Short mmCIF file of C-alpha atoms and ligand atoms in Angstrom, two decimals:
data_model
loop_
_atom_site.label_atom_id
_atom_site.label_comp_id
_atom_site.label_asym_id
_atom_site.label_seq_id
_atom_site.Cartn_x
_atom_site.Cartn_y
_atom_site.Cartn_z
CA MET A 1 62.93 59.56 81.76
CA ALA A 2 65.08 60.48 84.67
CA GLU A 3 64.06 62.03 87.92
CA THR A 4 63.88 65.86 88.89
CA ASN A 5 63.49 68.01 91.84
CA LEU A 6 61.18 70.60 91.70
CA GLN A 7 61.27 72.85 94.11
CA ILE A 8 58.91 76.32 95.62
CA LEU A 9 60.54 79.34 95.84
CA LEU A 10 59.62 82.63 96.77
CA ARG A 11 59.95 84.88 94.01
CA ARG A 12 58.44 88.11 95.72
CA ARG A 13 57.05 88.89 99.29
CA PRO A 14 52.87 89.75 99.49
CA ASN A 15 52.09 93.20 99.68
CA GLY A 16 48.62 91.62 101.95
CA PRO A 17 47.16 87.80 100.92
CA PRO A 18 49.48 86.72 98.56
CA VAL A 19 49.11 85.03 94.67
CA ALA A 20 50.44 82.95 92.18
CA GLU A 21 53.70 85.58 91.07
CA ASP A 22 55.02 85.69 94.43
CA PHE A 23 55.91 81.91 94.50
CA GLU A 24 58.39 80.25 91.92
CA ILE A 25 58.51 76.98 90.88
CA VAL A 26 61.58 75.29 89.10
CA GLU A 27 63.33 72.21 88.13
CA THR A 28 66.37 70.97 89.34
CA ALA A 29 68.27 68.45 89.84
CA VAL A 30 68.35 65.70 92.21
CA PRO A 31 71.07 66.41 94.88
CA GLN A 32 73.52 64.01 95.88
CA PRO A 33 74.58 63.60 99.57
CA LYS A 34 77.67 64.54 101.44
CA ALA A 35 79.50 62.73 103.82
CA GLY A 36 77.49 64.01 106.58
CA GLU A 37 74.12 64.17 104.67
CA VAL A 38 71.18 61.83 104.28
CA LEU A 39 69.30 62.35 100.66
CA VAL A 40 65.51 62.39 101.64
CA LYS A 41 62.32 61.96 99.60
CA ALA A 42 59.45 63.69 100.52
CA HIS A 43 56.11 61.94 99.94
CA TYR A 44 53.87 65.21 102.20
CA LEU A 45 54.20 68.34 102.35
CA SER A 46 52.55 70.94 105.56
CA LEU A 47 51.42 74.04 104.30
CA ASP A 48 50.47 75.53 107.70
CA PRO A 49 49.41 79.84 108.50
CA TYR A 50 52.77 80.56 110.40
CA MET A 51 54.37 80.44 106.22
CA ARG A 52 52.18 83.77 105.93
CA GLY A 53 54.67 85.04 108.17
CA ARG A 54 57.74 83.52 106.92
CA MET A 55 56.96 85.60 103.18
CA SER A 56 57.01 88.51 105.30
CA ASP A 57 60.75 90.36 105.92
CA ALA A 58 58.35 92.28 108.98
CA LYS A 59 59.69 91.73 112.43
CA SER A 60 59.02 88.17 113.85
CA TYR A 61 59.43 85.95 116.48
CA SER A 62 61.76 83.42 113.09
CA ALA A 63 63.38 85.21 110.42
CA PRO A 64 61.24 84.76 107.11
CA VAL A 65 62.54 82.96 103.61
CA ALA A 66 65.19 84.88 101.86
CA LEU A 67 64.02 85.80 97.90
CA GLY A 68 64.81 83.07 96.13
CA ALA A 69 65.12 80.83 98.67
CA VAL A 70 62.86 76.95 99.05
CA MET A 71 59.94 78.20 100.62
CA GLU A 72 59.93 76.74 104.24
CA GLY A 73 57.39 73.68 105.34
CA GLN A 74 57.43 70.29 107.04
CA THR A 75 57.45 66.66 104.93
CA ALA A 76 57.22 63.56 105.75
CA GLY A 77 59.29 61.35 103.49
CA GLU A 78 61.70 58.30 103.69
CA VAL A 79 65.84 57.95 103.10
CA VAL A 80 66.05 56.74 99.85
CA ALA A 81 70.70 57.26 100.25
CA SER A 82 72.64 57.96 103.23
CA THR A 83 75.84 57.97 104.05
CA VAL A 84 75.21 58.49 107.69
CA GLU A 85 74.77 55.48 109.88
CA GLY A 86 71.25 54.93 112.04
CA PHE A 87 69.30 56.39 108.35
CA ALA A 88 68.85 53.47 105.80
CA PRO A 89 67.32 53.81 102.28
CA GLY A 90 63.00 53.30 103.43
CA ASP A 91 63.33 54.78 106.58
CA ILE A 92 60.72 56.87 107.50
CA VAL A 93 61.31 60.37 108.38
CA LEU A 94 60.33 64.01 109.63
CA GLY A 95 61.39 67.51 109.21
CA GLY A 96 61.50 70.57 107.46
CA PHE A 97 63.17 70.72 104.12
CA GLY A 98 60.62 72.68 102.92
CA TRP A 99 58.44 72.70 99.23
CA GLN A 100 60.47 71.04 97.30
CA ARG A 101 61.13 66.97 96.92
CA PHE A 102 64.32 66.06 97.29
CA SER A 103 66.89 67.25 100.02
CA CYS A 104 70.30 66.51 101.61
CA VAL A 105 69.45 66.87 105.26
CA ALA A 106 72.21 66.19 108.65
CA PRO A 107 70.07 64.35 110.37
CA GLY A 108 69.94 66.65 113.31
CA ARG A 109 67.54 67.85 111.39
CA LEU A 110 65.97 64.62 111.42
CA PHE A 111 63.51 63.22 112.62
CA LYS A 112 63.09 59.28 112.86
CA ILE A 113 59.27 57.50 112.84
CA ASP A 114 57.06 54.08 113.59
CA GLY A 115 55.45 54.26 109.82
CA GLY A 116 53.23 52.03 110.13
CA GLU A 117 51.83 53.93 113.51
CA ALA A 118 49.26 56.11 111.21
CA PRO A 119 48.80 56.84 107.84
CA LEU A 120 52.43 59.16 106.76
CA SER A 121 50.57 61.59 105.86
CA ALA A 122 48.94 61.73 109.77
CA SER A 123 52.53 62.97 111.38
CA LEU A 124 51.96 66.51 110.00
CA GLY A 125 48.99 67.21 110.87
CA VAL A 126 47.12 65.12 114.29
CA LEU A 127 50.36 63.52 115.37
CA GLY A 128 52.89 66.93 113.83
CA MET A 129 53.44 70.43 115.06
CA PRO A 130 49.70 71.08 114.60
CA GLY A 131 49.46 68.47 117.62
CA LEU A 132 51.41 69.09 118.52
CA THR A 133 50.78 72.78 119.34
CA ALA A 134 46.78 72.01 120.34
CA TRP A 135 48.71 69.35 123.60
CA VAL A 136 51.36 72.40 124.67
CA GLY A 137 49.54 74.72 124.38
CA LEU A 138 46.48 72.85 127.40
CA GLU A 139 49.22 71.38 128.99
CA ASP A 140 50.91 74.73 129.77
CA ILE A 141 48.42 78.03 129.17
CA GLY A 142 44.41 76.67 128.77
CA GLN A 143 45.31 73.84 131.32
CA PRO A 144 41.16 73.27 131.41
CA LYS A 145 39.23 70.79 134.20
CA ALA A 146 36.12 69.25 134.08
CA GLY A 147 33.00 71.19 133.93
CA GLU A 148 35.01 74.04 132.03
CA THR A 149 33.70 75.97 129.25
CA VAL A 150 35.98 75.63 126.41
CA VAL A 151 35.54 78.06 123.27
CA VAL A 152 37.87 77.36 120.84
CA SER A 153 38.36 78.88 116.91
CA ALA A 154 38.67 77.99 113.54
CA ALA A 155 37.26 74.21 115.19
CA SER A 156 37.47 72.05 111.95
CA GLY A 157 41.18 72.77 111.43
CA ALA A 158 44.70 71.16 111.64
CA VAL A 159 45.13 72.19 116.08
CA GLY A 160 41.33 73.45 116.82
CA GLN A 161 40.38 70.33 115.31
CA VAL A 162 42.57 68.03 117.97
CA VAL A 163 42.30 71.69 120.56
CA GLY A 164 38.52 70.65 121.63
CA GLN A 165 38.43 66.59 121.56
CA ILE A 166 41.73 66.85 124.37
CA ALA A 167 39.32 69.49 126.04
CA LYS A 168 35.68 66.74 126.40
CA ILE A 169 38.49 64.06 127.00
CA ARG A 170 39.37 66.27 129.53
CA GLY A 171 36.04 66.63 130.87
CA CYS A 172 35.09 69.62 129.85
CA LYS A 173 31.98 72.16 128.09
CA VAL A 174 33.87 72.45 123.92
CA VAL A 175 32.93 75.09 122.03
CA GLY A 176 34.42 75.80 118.40
CA ILE A 177 33.22 78.01 115.98
CA ALA A 178 34.07 77.81 112.29
CA GLY A 179 33.11 78.38 109.18
CA GLY A 180 29.93 78.05 107.90
CA ALA A 181 27.47 74.14 108.01
CA LYS A 182 28.97 72.28 107.07
CA LYS A 183 32.50 72.55 108.84
CA CYS A 184 30.26 73.43 112.10
CA GLU A 185 28.47 69.99 111.33
CA PHE A 186 31.05 68.45 111.55
CA VAL A 187 32.80 70.05 114.29
CA THR A 188 30.60 68.57 116.30
CA GLU A 189 28.72 65.14 114.67
CA THR A 190 32.09 64.45 114.20
CA LEU A 191 34.25 65.55 115.66
CA GLY A 192 31.96 65.68 119.29
CA PHE A 193 32.21 69.03 120.49
CA ASP A 194 29.59 69.82 122.17
CA ALA A 195 27.80 72.77 120.30
CA CYS A 196 29.72 75.38 117.01
CA ILE A 197 28.76 78.77 115.94
CA ASP A 198 29.24 79.96 112.20
CA HIS A 199 31.65 82.55 112.86
CA ARG A 200 29.32 84.34 110.02
CA GLY A 201 26.33 84.52 111.80
CA ASP A 202 25.18 86.28 114.56
CA LEU A 203 28.63 85.62 117.17
CA GLN A 204 27.30 86.94 120.03
CA ALA A 205 23.63 85.88 119.53
CA GLN A 206 25.58 81.96 119.08
CA LEU A 207 27.71 82.91 121.92
CA ASP A 208 25.22 83.99 124.30
CA ALA A 209 23.43 80.69 123.76
CA ALA A 210 26.46 78.07 123.72
CA CYS A 211 28.16 79.83 126.35
CA PRO A 212 25.28 80.39 129.56
CA ASN A 213 27.98 79.63 131.96
CA GLY A 214 30.65 82.67 130.26
CA ILE A 215 33.86 81.33 129.44
CA ASP A 216 36.88 79.76 131.17
CA VAL A 217 39.07 78.86 127.69
CA TYR A 218 40.04 80.73 124.53
CA TRP A 219 42.06 78.74 122.41
CA GLU A 220 42.46 82.17 119.99
CA ASN A 221 43.28 80.76 116.27
CA VAL A 222 41.76 83.56 114.46
CA GLY A 223 41.33 86.43 116.47
CA GLY A 224 39.30 89.42 115.14
CA ALA A 225 35.76 89.75 115.28
CA VAL A 226 36.09 86.60 116.46
CA GLN A 227 38.26 87.78 119.22
CA ARG A 228 36.05 90.99 120.28
CA ALA A 229 32.90 88.59 120.65
CA VAL A 230 34.57 86.42 122.63
CA PHE A 231 36.67 89.25 125.84
CA PRO A 232 33.72 90.25 127.28
CA ARG A 233 32.24 86.31 128.38
CA MET A 234 35.35 85.38 129.68
CA ASN A 235 34.86 84.24 133.02
CA ASP A 236 36.59 85.09 136.03
CA HIS A 237 40.32 83.82 136.05
CA GLY A 238 39.61 82.67 132.50
CA ARG A 239 42.67 81.83 130.54
CA MET A 240 43.04 82.59 126.66
CA VAL A 241 45.79 80.96 124.15
CA MET A 242 46.55 82.76 122.53
CA CYS A 243 47.69 80.15 119.10
CA GLY A 244 47.77 82.88 116.07
CA MET A 245 45.71 85.26 115.02
CA ILE A 246 44.18 84.61 110.58
CA ALA A 247 42.26 86.50 110.83
CA GLU A 248 44.81 89.20 109.84
CA TYR A 249 48.04 87.58 108.65
CA ASN A 250 47.35 89.49 105.38
CA ASP A 251 46.63 93.11 106.80
CA THR A 252 48.59 95.76 105.55
CA SER A 253 48.20 98.25 108.71
CA PRO A 254 47.12 96.40 111.90
CA ALA A 255 43.30 95.66 113.66
CA PRO A 256 42.18 98.06 116.53
CA GLY A 257 42.14 95.53 119.49
CA PRO A 258 39.89 94.30 122.71
CA ASN A 259 40.03 96.15 125.35
CA LEU A 260 42.58 94.51 127.64
CA MET A 261 41.08 96.22 130.81
CA ALA A 262 38.70 93.28 131.18
CA ALA A 263 41.61 91.31 131.60
CA VAL A 264 43.01 93.33 135.00
CA ARG A 265 39.73 93.22 136.16
CA LYS A 266 38.93 89.52 135.77
CA ARG A 267 42.81 87.88 136.65
CA LEU A 268 42.45 86.88 133.02
CA ARG A 269 45.56 84.82 132.49
CA ILE A 270 46.32 85.55 128.55
CA GLN A 271 49.71 84.44 127.08
CA GLY A 272 51.10 83.75 123.78
CA PHE A 273 52.94 81.29 122.81
CA ILE A 274 55.48 79.21 120.12
CA VAL A 275 55.04 75.76 119.84
CA SER A 276 58.28 75.58 118.72
CA ASP A 277 59.99 76.87 122.11
CA THR A 278 58.57 74.03 124.28
CA GLY A 279 56.58 71.56 122.12
CA TRP A 280 59.53 69.38 120.66
CA PRO A 281 61.55 67.69 123.18
CA ARG A 282 57.55 66.45 124.90
CA TYR A 283 57.93 64.45 121.44
CA PRO A 284 57.23 61.18 121.88
CA GLN A 285 55.33 61.63 124.56
CA PHE A 286 52.37 63.53 122.78
CA ARG A 287 52.72 60.93 120.33
CA GLN A 288 52.10 58.22 122.54
CA GLU A 289 49.85 59.71 123.97
CA MET A 290 48.81 60.73 120.75
CA LEU A 291 48.14 56.70 119.04
CA GLY A 292 47.03 55.70 122.80
CA TRP A 293 44.07 57.89 122.37
CA MET A 294 43.56 57.22 118.93
CA ALA A 295 43.75 52.82 119.55
CA ALA A 296 41.35 53.64 122.14
CA GLY A 297 38.79 55.72 119.26
CA ARG A 298 38.27 58.81 121.30
CA LEU A 299 40.66 60.65 119.18
CA THR A 300 39.68 61.61 115.55
CA TRP A 301 41.31 63.31 112.55
CA ARG A 302 40.28 65.31 109.26
CA GLU A 303 42.50 66.03 106.48
CA ASP A 304 42.33 68.61 103.65
CA VAL A 305 44.53 66.40 100.54
CA VAL A 306 45.70 68.92 97.61
CA GLU A 307 47.15 66.51 94.89
CA GLY A 308 50.96 67.31 93.35
CA LEU A 309 53.62 69.52 94.68
CA ARG A 310 52.46 72.59 91.59
CA ASN A 311 49.96 73.01 93.41
CA ALA A 312 51.11 73.96 97.50
CA PRO A 313 50.70 77.57 96.26
CA SER A 314 46.58 77.77 95.08
CA ALA A 315 45.91 75.49 98.47
CA PHE A 316 48.47 78.07 100.91
CA ILE A 317 46.68 81.24 99.01
CA GLY A 318 43.20 79.26 100.33
CA LEU A 319 44.25 77.90 103.57
CA LEU A 320 44.15 82.28 104.46
CA LYS A 321 40.89 82.56 103.23
CA GLY A 322 39.14 79.27 104.98
CA ALA A 323 39.05 76.89 101.70
CA ASN A 324 41.20 74.44 103.57
CA PHE A 325 37.83 71.56 105.05
CA GLY A 326 41.11 69.64 107.99
CA LYS A 327 44.19 69.82 108.14
CA LEU A 328 46.04 70.77 104.53
CA VAL A 329 48.46 68.26 103.46
CA VAL A 330 50.17 68.27 99.90
CA LYS A 331 50.83 64.38 97.85
CA ILE A 332 53.74 65.41 96.26
CA ASP A 333 53.29 62.51 93.79
N1 LIG B 1 51.75 78.78 118.32
C1 LIG B 1 51.84 78.93 117.88
O1 LIG B 1 52.74 78.20 117.85
C2 LIG B 1 51.18 77.82 116.77
C3 LIG B 1 51.03 76.49 115.97
C4 LIG B 1 49.98 76.87 114.84
C5 LIG B 1 49.55 76.67 114.52
N2 LIG B 1 49.73 78.00 114.76
C6 LIG B 1 48.01 79.73 114.59
O2 LIG B 1 47.29 78.78 115.54
C7 LIG B 1 46.26 78.68 114.14
C8 LIG B 1 46.14 77.32 113.52
O3 LIG B 1 46.14 76.74 112.73
P1 LIG B 1 45.95 75.53 111.40
O4 LIG B 1 46.92 74.93 111.32
O5 LIG B 1 44.77 75.06 112.54
O6 LIG B 1 45.32 76.14 110.61
P2 LIG B 1 43.82 76.19 109.35
O7 LIG B 1 42.93 75.83 110.95
O8 LIG B 1 43.28 73.83 109.16
O9 LIG B 1 43.16 76.56 108.64
C9 LIG B 1 43.03 77.38 109.08
C10 LIG B 1 41.59 78.10 109.19
O10 LIG B 1 41.56 78.77 109.78
C11 LIG B 1 40.10 79.76 109.55
N3 LIG B 1 40.29 81.62 108.90
C12 LIG B 1 40.70 81.54 107.63
N4 LIG B 1 39.98 82.90 107.75
C13 LIG B 1 39.72 83.72 108.50
C14 LIG B 1 39.07 84.15 109.23
N5 LIG B 1 39.35 85.48 107.94
N6 LIG B 1 38.02 84.51 109.88
C15 LIG B 1 38.21 83.03 110.99
N7 LIG B 1 38.58 82.79 110.28
C16 LIG B 1 39.08 81.69 109.62
C17 LIG B 1 39.59 79.22 108.31
O11 LIG B 1 38.30 78.11 108.97
P3 LIG B 1 36.75 78.53 109.07
O12 LIG B 1 36.57 78.46 107.37
O13 LIG B 1 36.20 77.79 110.38
O14 LIG B 1 36.49 80.44 109.54
C18 LIG B 1 40.88 78.50 107.53
O15 LIG B 1 39.95 76.89 107.04
C19 LIG B 1 46.80 79.84 113.42
O16 LIG B 1 46.44 80.63 113.57
C20 LIG B 1 48.40 79.87 113.29
O17 LIG B 1 49.53 80.68 112.67
C21 LIG B 1 50.40 78.76 115.92
#
């Protein structure tokens, strides 16, 4: 049977948590590359929290996915046909080709990698956008110094697991926050964090016990109750790396915020960032440093691999509730 292109489209904008009916799965013909295009077959699709923002038409730093269009997403795959010099069938490439099996793309949107350096799916996680986010945010904003206390929320997730391991390499005391005993055990036993707090328990008491000298760097991935517990425990001249607030992405009205007067009194630096602003031109430097740590056994990673592109919507719905354990990727075939 001839191959078809499987695509997942945005059917309607969610109101609160996304549901299966917000997506539409279609099968279409495999597209043919025009002059100046490359045909890519995706092997892995990355599922990431920012996709919830793209489903909404609320004002944001990036345009929403149009209704009826293919959902946006980073993929890793191989070139199957090319009209472009420098790209040949079999080349391994990364790019934002969306929730679909085949796509025709211009070379400016393709990033060729050496497929032998690491498993392909790692280039969507530890060596991909989430890993790059961790590396850029720590380099530019967190700037952890040896001996400081670094707290990381969503610590077992794609970004958090890399943040904490780099902070350990920098000589910090690292405390993770995650949901449930299994994830906390992974964070301390496998990732090597000094402690991990279960955000379903008494956050205040656990933070006081794990951070007796306060917090110098807080990596914000979740917002909500976790942020409110961490904020008053920040030390003078602390840095809060405002990466994301997944606990609030499905809210239909804004949650109450922390009292930001402490930022004045303590001369805190609180800075939001978007990895795409400055990250991708530094990708070769990031990849080289990460591969060095991986080869030296100083950096590990965990993935949560879902089989089949048709299962992407339900996996993404689960991600926003903490159902994933590690970087969530879809194995397309
Ligand atoms: N600024 C940027 O450029 C940038 C780039 C990439 C990602 N981000 C942000 O970074 C954050 C982490 O992304 P990721 O890719 O690493 O995701 P992820 O950790 O792989 O998956 C999300 C995790 O968030 C936690 N979570 C979900 N709902 C929660 C809630 N209500 N309260 C507390 N924790 C909750 C869950 O872990 P637990 O079960 O442990 O709670 C879940 O597994 C997100 O906010 C994302 O938007 C920002």
